[in-house]
Amino acid sequence: MTPTGNAFTEHAADLYRDGSRLAARTSALHRAKTHGRPVADVIAELAANRLAVPQHAVVADIGCGRGTSSRVLAERLGPQLLLCVDASAAMLSAARARISARTRGTHTTVVFLRADFHHMPLPDAACDLAVAAFCLYHAADPRPVIDEIARTLAPCGAAILVTKSADSYRALDCLVADAGLDVHATERPSLYAAAHSGNLADLTAPFLQVERVQHEEHRFAFTGLDHVADYLATSPKYDLPPGLAADPAAIAAALHAVLPDRPLVTTSTITYLTATRGAPA
Ligand SMILES: C[S@@+](CC[C@H](N)C(=O)[O-])C[C@H]1O[C@@H](n2cnc3c(N)ncnc32)[C@H](O)[C@@H]1O
């Protein structure tokens, strides 16, 4: 039977209950990355182009996670108010630790809001710019979330939505299947199925005017099986044998037992969508 479950939509709260999984995943990917601009830099550049006077702007970073984009937005734009929104208390606390010291003494006020992005405690038209990076695919249906983002935008306000291609890290699916750790690995639905490079514009168009969609291929070269195992231990995609899940050393040992140790290259397309809320008629 073809596997259908998607841990990113079904168990998102569990994945972000503490910050360690995301930090380990980001670290494994960061060490592997050979091509692709830092996503937070691109977001800040797109944001700067959208705001007439960034220092007067209210900016929301929705699904802010550990605050990677929030920090760069604070530093590069220096907005009047930066709202960091996330459902996870642990993520917000990590974001607070990374951002607060850097904004102390500046004119930027940073507010951390624990909220579900389906129902944000923000008034209508409160934001000049909203960023939602790598989080829309955690909603089984992202359309109500994009509608909610549109509600919070001021007339002519902009949204920057960022996601990945559905085929991201495909070579790792093949490796997991070849190793026999999860023979269905290549058939499992993409973690990004709900909001990916191929459907983001269609999801957004009913709620916002889509202005630009940019795709950029990111390339990752894992040095060998130990490095691959560091990443696999953070991925909820696979149905690994008992005792292996979340244990990089155990996964590495299982891979070494059946596969030659060599570098592995994989890709992910990062998609940046810029959209605006129309002016009132
Ligand atoms: C992969 S992280 C993205 C972090 C950050 N935007 C970045 O680019 O590094 C996804 C974040 O979405 C948050 N999230 C998932 N479902 C959410 C929901 N229903 N409401 C608000 N945040 C949610 C998670 O808690 C997590 O921090």
PDB file of C-alpha atoms in Angstrom, residues 9-271:
ATOM      1  CA  THR A   9       0.897  18.423   8.894  1.00  0.00           C
ATOM      2  CA  GLU A  10      -0.162  15.756  11.384  1.00  0.00           C
ATOM      3  CA  HIS A  11       2.415  16.241  14.175  1.00  0.00           C
ATOM      4  CA  ALA A  12       3.781  19.773  13.730  1.00  0.00           C
ATOM      5  CA  ALA A  13       3.368  20.643  17.420  1.00  0.00           C
ATOM      6  CA  ASP A  14       5.457  17.601  18.476  1.00  0.00           C
ATOM      7  CA  LEU A  15       8.244  18.531  16.057  1.00  0.00           C
ATOM      8  CA  TYR A  16       8.738  21.964  17.628  1.00  0.00           C
ATOM      9  CA  ARG A  17       8.128  21.123  21.288  1.00  0.00           C
ATOM     10  CA  ASP A  18      11.796  21.786  21.928  1.00  0.00           C
ATOM     11  CA  GLY A  19      14.387  23.460  19.759  1.00  0.00           C
ATOM     12  CA  SER A  20      16.851  20.608  19.428  1.00  0.00           C
ATOM     13  CA  ARG A  21      15.468  18.826  16.346  1.00  0.00           C
ATOM     14  CA  LEU A  22      15.284  21.996  14.245  1.00  0.00           C
ATOM     15  CA  ALA A  23      18.734  23.138  15.390  1.00  0.00           C
ATOM     16  CA  ALA A  24      20.273  19.736  14.510  1.00  0.00           C
ATOM     17  CA  ARG A  25      18.504  19.658  11.138  1.00  0.00           C
ATOM     18  CA  THR A  26      19.601  23.195  10.276  1.00  0.00           C
ATOM     19  CA  SER A  27      23.165  22.365  11.321  1.00  0.00           C
ATOM     20  CA  ALA A  28      23.327  19.190   9.163  1.00  0.00           C
ATOM     21  CA  LEU A  29      21.934  21.046   6.140  1.00  0.00           C
ATOM     22  CA  HIS A  30      24.118  24.113   6.709  1.00  0.00           C
ATOM     23  CA  ARG A  31      27.288  21.974   6.794  1.00  0.00           C
ATOM     24  CA  ALA A  32      26.213  20.287   3.540  1.00  0.00           C
ATOM     25  CA  LYS A  33      25.205  23.391   1.613  1.00  0.00           C
ATOM     26  CA  THR A  34      27.313  24.247  -1.413  1.00  0.00           C
ATOM     27  CA  HIS A  35      24.943  26.446  -3.481  1.00  0.00           C
ATOM     28  CA  GLY A  36      22.149  28.840  -2.619  1.00  0.00           C
ATOM     29  CA  ARG A  37      21.989  32.250  -0.972  1.00  0.00           C
ATOM     30  CA  PRO A  38      21.197  32.416   2.766  1.00  0.00           C
ATOM     31  CA  VAL A  39      17.392  32.490   2.849  1.00  0.00           C
ATOM     32  CA  ALA A  40      17.172  35.150   5.563  1.00  0.00           C
ATOM     33  CA  ASP A  41      19.355  37.488   3.450  1.00  0.00           C
ATOM     34  CA  VAL A  42      17.067  37.072   0.435  1.00  0.00           C
ATOM     35  CA  ILE A  43      13.976  37.675   2.585  1.00  0.00           C
ATOM     36  CA  ALA A  44      15.517  40.857   4.035  1.00  0.00           C
ATOM     37  CA  GLU A  45      16.442  42.095   0.545  1.00  0.00           C
ATOM     38  CA  LEU A  46      12.908  41.463  -0.770  1.00  0.00           C
ATOM     39  CA  ALA A  47      11.463  43.126   2.336  1.00  0.00           C
ATOM     40  CA  ALA A  48      13.682  46.205   1.994  1.00  0.00           C
ATOM     41  CA  ASN A  49      12.470  46.650  -1.589  1.00  0.00           C
ATOM     42  CA  ARG A  50       8.856  46.564  -0.424  1.00  0.00           C
ATOM     43  CA  LEU A  51       8.963  49.137   2.359  1.00  0.00           C
ATOM     44  CA  ALA A  52       9.078  52.869   1.623  1.00  0.00           C
ATOM     45  CA  VAL A  53      10.393  53.751   5.112  1.00  0.00           C
ATOM     46  CA  PRO A  54      11.458  50.515   6.846  1.00  0.00           C
ATOM     47  CA  GLN A  55      12.136  52.358  10.126  1.00  0.00           C
ATOM     48  CA  HIS A  56       8.419  53.205  10.407  1.00  0.00           C
ATOM     49  CA  ALA A  57       7.175  49.760   9.443  1.00  0.00           C
ATOM     50  CA  VAL A  58       5.346  47.075  11.387  1.00  0.00           C
ATOM     51  CA  VAL A  59       6.746  43.716  10.275  1.00  0.00           C
ATOM     52  CA  ALA A  60       5.466  40.260  11.260  1.00  0.00           C
ATOM     53  CA  ASP A  61       7.550  37.088  11.012  1.00  0.00           C
ATOM     54  CA  ILE A  62       4.929  34.337  11.115  1.00  0.00           C
ATOM     55  CA  GLY A  63       6.074  30.846  12.109  1.00  0.00           C
ATOM     56  CA  CYS A  64       9.305  32.572  13.149  1.00  0.00           C
ATOM     57  CA  GLY A  65      10.849  29.416  14.636  1.00  0.00           C
ATOM     58  CA  ARG A  66      14.242  30.111  16.208  1.00  0.00           C
ATOM     59  CA  GLY A  67      14.157  33.608  14.758  1.00  0.00           C
ATOM     60  CA  THR A  68      16.656  33.175  11.929  1.00  0.00           C
ATOM     61  CA  SER A  69      14.758  35.487   9.578  1.00  0.00           C
ATOM     62  CA  SER A  70      13.451  37.700  12.375  1.00  0.00           C
ATOM     63  CA  ARG A  71      16.998  38.508  13.471  1.00  0.00           C
ATOM     64  CA  VAL A  72      18.103  39.518   9.987  1.00  0.00           C
ATOM     65  CA  LEU A  73      14.902  41.541   9.461  1.00  0.00           C
ATOM     66  CA  ALA A  74      15.566  43.388  12.724  1.00  0.00           C
ATOM     67  CA  GLU A  75      19.189  44.094  11.820  1.00  0.00           C
ATOM     68  CA  ARG A  76      18.759  45.043   8.160  1.00  0.00           C
ATOM     69  CA  LEU A  77      15.423  46.902   8.284  1.00  0.00           C
ATOM     70  CA  GLY A  78      15.327  48.254  11.827  1.00  0.00           C
ATOM     71  CA  PRO A  79      11.508  48.346  11.737  1.00  0.00           C
ATOM     72  CA  GLN A  80       9.517  50.245  14.321  1.00  0.00           C
ATOM     73  CA  LEU A  81       7.825  47.024  15.471  1.00  0.00           C
ATOM     74  CA  LEU A  82       8.767  43.412  14.754  1.00  0.00           C
ATOM     75  CA  LEU A  83       6.149  40.807  15.677  1.00  0.00           C
ATOM     76  CA  CYS A  84       7.552  37.292  15.984  1.00  0.00           C
ATOM     77  CA  VAL A  85       4.661  34.816  15.893  1.00  0.00           C
ATOM     78  CA  ASP A  86       4.907  31.077  16.526  1.00  0.00           C
ATOM     79  CA  ALA A  87       2.796  28.312  18.063  1.00  0.00           C
ATOM     80  CA  SER A  88       5.743  26.822  19.962  1.00  0.00           C
ATOM     81  CA  ALA A  89       6.831  28.299  23.302  1.00  0.00           C
ATOM     82  CA  ALA A  90      10.249  26.648  22.902  1.00  0.00           C
ATOM     83  CA  MET A  91      10.800  28.236  19.479  1.00  0.00           C
ATOM     84  CA  LEU A  92       9.785  31.662  20.757  1.00  0.00           C
ATOM     85  CA  SER A  93      12.125  31.351  23.681  1.00  0.00           C
ATOM     86  CA  ALA A  94      15.017  30.425  21.328  1.00  0.00           C
ATOM     87  CA  ALA A  95      14.076  33.359  19.078  1.00  0.00           C
ATOM     88  CA  ARG A  96      13.965  35.724  22.066  1.00  0.00           C
ATOM     89  CA  ALA A  97      17.437  34.625  23.161  1.00  0.00           C
ATOM     90  CA  ARG A  98      18.857  35.250  19.675  1.00  0.00           C
ATOM     91  CA  ILE A  99      17.169  38.592  18.975  1.00  0.00           C
ATOM     92  CA  SER A 100      16.615  40.533  22.181  1.00  0.00           C
ATOM     93  CA  ALA A 101      20.249  41.395  22.885  1.00  0.00           C
ATOM     94  CA  ARG A 102      20.787  42.609  19.332  1.00  0.00           C
ATOM     95  CA  THR A 103      17.821  44.961  19.344  1.00  0.00           C
ATOM     96  CA  ARG A 104      18.432  46.368  22.823  1.00  0.00           C
ATOM     97  CA  GLY A 105      19.321  50.047  22.505  1.00  0.00           C
ATOM     98  CA  THR A 106      17.844  50.314  18.996  1.00  0.00           C
ATOM     99  CA  HIS A 107      14.495  51.905  18.215  1.00  0.00           C
ATOM    100  CA  THR A 108      13.028  48.529  17.133  1.00  0.00           C
ATOM    101  CA  THR A 109      10.504  46.992  19.514  1.00  0.00           C
ATOM    102  CA  VAL A 110      10.305  43.208  19.245  1.00  0.00           C
ATOM    103  CA  VAL A 111       7.198  41.411  20.490  1.00  0.00           C
ATOM    104  CA  PHE A 112       7.041  37.614  20.716  1.00  0.00           C
ATOM    105  CA  LEU A 113       3.527  36.236  20.295  1.00  0.00           C
ATOM    106  CA  ARG A 114       2.571  32.645  20.933  1.00  0.00           C
ATOM    107  CA  ALA A 115      -0.289  31.998  18.530  1.00  0.00           C
ATOM    108  CA  ASP A 116      -1.669  29.632  15.933  1.00  0.00           C
ATOM    109  CA  PHE A 117      -1.190  31.222  12.527  1.00  0.00           C
ATOM    110  CA  HIS A 118      -4.807  30.367  11.678  1.00  0.00           C
ATOM    111  CA  HIS A 119      -6.010  32.904  14.275  1.00  0.00           C
ATOM    112  CA  MET A 120      -3.443  35.572  15.063  1.00  0.00           C
ATOM    113  CA  PRO A 121      -4.125  38.043  17.883  1.00  0.00           C
ATOM    114  CA  LEU A 122      -3.494  40.981  15.561  1.00  0.00           C
ATOM    115  CA  PRO A 123      -5.969  43.639  14.451  1.00  0.00           C
ATOM    116  CA  ASP A 124      -7.002  43.894  10.811  1.00  0.00           C
ATOM    117  CA  ALA A 125      -4.521  45.810   8.653  1.00  0.00           C
ATOM    118  CA  ALA A 126      -1.906  45.919  11.460  1.00  0.00           C
ATOM    119  CA  CYS A 127       1.186  45.045   9.407  1.00  0.00           C
ATOM    120  CA  ASP A 128       3.049  46.674   6.551  1.00  0.00           C
ATOM    121  CA  LEU A 129       4.887  43.452   5.790  1.00  0.00           C
ATOM    122  CA  ALA A 130       4.398  39.812   6.738  1.00  0.00           C
ATOM    123  CA  VAL A 131       6.926  37.025   6.230  1.00  0.00           C
ATOM    124  CA  ALA A 132       5.960  33.344   6.439  1.00  0.00           C
ATOM    125  CA  ALA A 133       9.005  31.175   5.746  1.00  0.00           C
ATOM    126  CA  PHE A 134       9.046  27.382   5.813  1.00  0.00           C
ATOM    127  CA  CYS A 135       5.880  27.120   7.891  1.00  0.00           C
ATOM    128  CA  LEU A 136       2.829  27.104   5.597  1.00  0.00           C
ATOM    129  CA  TYR A 137       3.412  23.409   4.836  1.00  0.00           C
ATOM    130  CA  HIS A 138       2.594  22.653   8.466  1.00  0.00           C
ATOM    131  CA  ALA A 139      -1.063  23.534   7.772  1.00  0.00           C
ATOM    132  CA  ALA A 140      -3.059  20.695   6.198  1.00  0.00           C
ATOM    133  CA  ASP A 141      -4.785  23.414   4.168  1.00  0.00           C
ATOM    134  CA  PRO A 142      -2.627  26.587   4.015  1.00  0.00           C
ATOM    135  CA  ARG A 143      -5.330  28.702   2.333  1.00  0.00           C
ATOM    136  CA  PRO A 144      -7.038  29.843   5.576  1.00  0.00           C
ATOM    137  CA  VAL A 145      -3.593  30.795   6.899  1.00  0.00           C
ATOM    138  CA  ILE A 146      -2.839  32.923   3.837  1.00  0.00           C
ATOM    139  CA  ASP A 147      -6.309  34.481   4.210  1.00  0.00           C
ATOM    140  CA  GLU A 148      -5.426  35.281   7.835  1.00  0.00           C
ATOM    141  CA  ILE A 149      -2.100  36.818   6.754  1.00  0.00           C
ATOM    142  CA  ALA A 150      -3.990  38.952   4.197  1.00  0.00           C
ATOM    143  CA  ARG A 151      -6.357  40.131   6.956  1.00  0.00           C
ATOM    144  CA  THR A 152      -3.451  41.418   9.040  1.00  0.00           C
ATOM    145  CA  LEU A 153      -1.887  43.363   6.148  1.00  0.00           C
ATOM    146  CA  ALA A 154      -2.506  47.066   5.673  1.00  0.00           C
ATOM    147  CA  PRO A 155      -3.803  48.126   2.231  1.00  0.00           C
ATOM    148  CA  CYS A 156      -0.844  47.820  -0.172  1.00  0.00           C
ATOM    149  CA  GLY A 157       1.015  45.833   2.502  1.00  0.00           C
ATOM    150  CA  ALA A 158       3.248  43.016   1.277  1.00  0.00           C
ATOM    151  CA  ALA A 159       3.679  39.352   2.088  1.00  0.00           C
ATOM    152  CA  ILE A 160       6.795  37.287   1.456  1.00  0.00           C
ATOM    153  CA  LEU A 161       5.989  33.574   1.496  1.00  0.00           C
ATOM    154  CA  VAL A 162       8.821  31.062   1.307  1.00  0.00           C
ATOM    155  CA  THR A 163       8.736  27.335   0.782  1.00  0.00           C
ATOM    156  CA  LYS A 164      10.608  24.382  -0.748  1.00  0.00           C
ATOM    157  CA  SER A 165       9.993  22.100  -3.704  1.00  0.00           C
ATOM    158  CA  ALA A 166       8.034  18.896  -3.123  1.00  0.00           C
ATOM    159  CA  ASP A 167      11.025  16.889  -4.410  1.00  0.00           C
ATOM    160  CA  SER A 168      13.468  18.385  -1.882  1.00  0.00           C
ATOM    161  CA  TYR A 169      16.257  16.031  -0.706  1.00  0.00           C
ATOM    162  CA  ARG A 170      15.047  13.278  -3.059  1.00  0.00           C
ATOM    163  CA  ALA A 171      18.472  11.572  -3.125  1.00  0.00           C
ATOM    164  CA  LEU A 172      18.095  10.934   0.606  1.00  0.00           C
ATOM    165  CA  ASP A 173      14.789   9.101   0.022  1.00  0.00           C
ATOM    166  CA  CYS A 174      16.605   6.866  -2.468  1.00  0.00           C
ATOM    167  CA  LEU A 175      19.466   6.227  -0.034  1.00  0.00           C
ATOM    168  CA  VAL A 176      17.067   5.297   2.794  1.00  0.00           C
ATOM    169  CA  ALA A 177      15.207   2.888   0.478  1.00  0.00           C
ATOM    170  CA  ASP A 178      18.448   1.405  -0.953  1.00  0.00           C
ATOM    171  CA  ALA A 179      19.720   0.776   2.575  1.00  0.00           C
ATOM    172  CA  GLY A 180      16.477  -1.046   3.411  1.00  0.00           C
ATOM    173  CA  LEU A 181      15.838   1.265   6.382  1.00  0.00           C
ATOM    174  CA  ASP A 182      12.429   2.209   4.938  1.00  0.00           C
ATOM    175  CA  VAL A 183      11.631   0.426   1.689  1.00  0.00           C
ATOM    176  CA  HIS A 184       8.730   2.858   1.072  1.00  0.00           C
ATOM    177  CA  ALA A 185      10.936   5.953   1.469  1.00  0.00           C
ATOM    178  CA  THR A 186      10.606   7.069  -2.168  1.00  0.00           C
ATOM    179  CA  GLU A 187       6.806   6.646  -2.144  1.00  0.00           C
ATOM    180  CA  ARG A 188       6.144   8.651   0.996  1.00  0.00           C
ATOM    181  CA  PRO A 189       4.388  11.987   0.437  1.00  0.00           C
ATOM    182  CA  SER A 190       6.604  15.040   0.432  1.00  0.00           C
ATOM    183  CA  LEU A 191       6.857  16.813   3.789  1.00  0.00           C
ATOM    184  CA  TYR A 192       6.162  19.966   1.767  1.00  0.00           C
ATOM    185  CA  ALA A 193       3.064  18.585  -0.008  1.00  0.00           C
ATOM    186  CA  ALA A 194       0.656  21.151   1.459  1.00  0.00           C
ATOM    187  CA  ALA A 195       2.576  24.247   0.296  1.00  0.00           C
ATOM    188  CA  HIS A 196       5.461  23.764  -2.125  1.00  0.00           C
ATOM    189  CA  SER A 197       7.201  25.530  -5.007  1.00  0.00           C
ATOM    190  CA  GLY A 198       4.644  24.221  -7.489  1.00  0.00           C
ATOM    191  CA  ASN A 199       1.402  25.216  -5.747  1.00  0.00           C
ATOM    192  CA  LEU A 200       2.266  28.276  -3.631  1.00  0.00           C
ATOM    193  CA  ALA A 201       1.106  30.823  -6.225  1.00  0.00           C
ATOM    194  CA  ASP A 202      -2.245  29.053  -6.701  1.00  0.00           C
ATOM    195  CA  LEU A 203      -2.756  28.864  -2.929  1.00  0.00           C
ATOM    196  CA  THR A 204      -2.050  32.593  -2.571  1.00  0.00           C
ATOM    197  CA  ALA A 205      -3.927  34.045  -5.566  1.00  0.00           C
ATOM    198  CA  PRO A 206      -7.444  33.997  -3.994  1.00  0.00           C
ATOM    199  CA  PHE A 207      -6.280  36.221  -1.107  1.00  0.00           C
ATOM    200  CA  LEU A 208      -3.388  38.393  -2.312  1.00  0.00           C
ATOM    201  CA  GLN A 209      -2.079  39.774  -5.587  1.00  0.00           C
ATOM    202  CA  VAL A 210       0.874  37.603  -6.478  1.00  0.00           C
ATOM    203  CA  GLU A 211       3.608  39.860  -7.848  1.00  0.00           C
ATOM    204  CA  ARG A 212       6.644  37.669  -8.239  1.00  0.00           C
ATOM    205  CA  VAL A 213       7.668  34.062  -7.760  1.00  0.00           C
ATOM    206  CA  GLN A 214      11.384  33.317  -7.710  1.00  0.00           C
ATOM    207  CA  HIS A 215      12.881  29.847  -7.580  1.00  0.00           C
ATOM    208  CA  GLU A 216      16.478  29.167  -6.544  1.00  0.00           C
ATOM    209  CA  GLU A 217      18.079  25.742  -6.474  1.00  0.00           C
ATOM    210  CA  HIS A 218      19.992  24.963  -3.303  1.00  0.00           C
ATOM    211  CA  ARG A 219      22.525  22.160  -3.456  1.00  0.00           C
ATOM    212  CA  PHE A 220      23.790  20.061  -0.572  1.00  0.00           C
ATOM    213  CA  ALA A 221      26.844  17.794  -0.523  1.00  0.00           C
ATOM    214  CA  PHE A 222      26.848  15.448   2.461  1.00  0.00           C
ATOM    215  CA  THR A 223      30.380  14.309   3.218  1.00  0.00           C
ATOM    216  CA  GLY A 224      29.424  10.684   3.868  1.00  0.00           C
ATOM    217  CA  LEU A 225      27.091   8.372   5.760  1.00  0.00           C
ATOM    218  CA  ASP A 226      27.745   9.895   9.202  1.00  0.00           C
ATOM    219  CA  HIS A 227      26.740  13.312   7.893  1.00  0.00           C
ATOM    220  CA  VAL A 228      23.650  11.847   6.170  1.00  0.00           C
ATOM    221  CA  ALA A 229      22.714  10.140   9.450  1.00  0.00           C
ATOM    222  CA  ASP A 230      22.886  13.483  11.293  1.00  0.00           C
ATOM    223  CA  TYR A 231      20.210  14.784   8.929  1.00  0.00           C
ATOM    224  CA  LEU A 232      18.079  11.632   8.805  1.00  0.00           C
ATOM    225  CA  ALA A 233      17.837  11.580  12.601  1.00  0.00           C
ATOM    226  CA  THR A 234      15.974  14.914  12.373  1.00  0.00           C
ATOM    227  CA  SER A 235      13.557  13.917   9.596  1.00  0.00           C
ATOM    228  CA  PRO A 236      10.058  12.744  10.516  1.00  0.00           C
ATOM    229  CA  LYS A 237       9.489  11.507   6.959  1.00  0.00           C
ATOM    230  CA  TYR A 238      10.609   7.900   7.247  1.00  0.00           C
ATOM    231  CA  ASP A 239       9.358   4.847   9.092  1.00  0.00           C
ATOM    232  CA  LEU A 240      12.722   3.673  10.441  1.00  0.00           C
ATOM    233  CA  PRO A 241      13.210   0.416  12.378  1.00  0.00           C
ATOM    234  CA  PRO A 242      12.647   0.697  16.149  1.00  0.00           C
ATOM    235  CA  GLY A 243      15.674   2.071  17.949  1.00  0.00           C
ATOM    236  CA  LEU A 244      16.983   4.018  14.956  1.00  0.00           C
ATOM    237  CA  ALA A 245      14.667   7.026  14.773  1.00  0.00           C
ATOM    238  CA  ALA A 246      16.238  10.225  16.133  1.00  0.00           C
ATOM    239  CA  ASP A 247      19.528   8.420  16.910  1.00  0.00           C
ATOM    240  CA  PRO A 248      22.258   9.589  14.504  1.00  0.00           C
ATOM    241  CA  ALA A 249      24.833   7.036  15.727  1.00  0.00           C
ATOM    242  CA  ALA A 250      22.414   4.107  15.316  1.00  0.00           C
ATOM    243  CA  ILE A 251      21.339   5.305  11.854  1.00  0.00           C
ATOM    244  CA  ALA A 252      24.983   5.756  10.837  1.00  0.00           C
ATOM    245  CA  ALA A 253      25.837   2.219  11.996  1.00  0.00           C
ATOM    246  CA  ALA A 254      22.878   0.775  10.050  1.00  0.00           C
ATOM    247  CA  LEU A 255      23.907   2.677   6.897  1.00  0.00           C
ATOM    248  CA  HIS A 256      27.595   1.690   7.181  1.00  0.00           C
ATOM    249  CA  ALA A 257      26.548  -1.965   7.466  1.00  0.00           C
ATOM    250  CA  VAL A 258      24.972  -2.005   3.984  1.00  0.00           C
ATOM    251  CA  LEU A 259      26.214   0.946   1.893  1.00  0.00           C
ATOM    252  CA  PRO A 260      29.614   2.215   0.738  1.00  0.00           C
ATOM    253  CA  ASP A 261      30.652   5.392   2.543  1.00  0.00           C
ATOM    254  CA  ARG A 262      30.750   8.127  -0.084  1.00  0.00           C
ATOM    255  CA  PRO A 263      29.563  11.705  -0.516  1.00  0.00           C
ATOM    256  CA  LEU A 264      25.944  12.304  -1.490  1.00  0.00           C
ATOM    257  CA  VAL A 265      24.612  15.339  -3.366  1.00  0.00           C
ATOM    258  CA  THR A 266      20.978  16.408  -3.164  1.00  0.00           C
ATOM    259  CA  THR A 267      18.957  19.508  -3.983  1.00  0.00           C
ATOM    260  CA  SER A 268      15.993  21.557  -2.834  1.00  0.00           C
ATOM    261  CA  THR A 269      14.400  24.431  -4.738  1.00  0.00           C
ATOM    262  CA  ILE A 270      13.634  27.403  -2.507  1.00  0.00           C
ATOM    263  CA  THR A 271      10.694  29.505  -3.674  1.00  0.00           C
TER     264      THR A 271
END
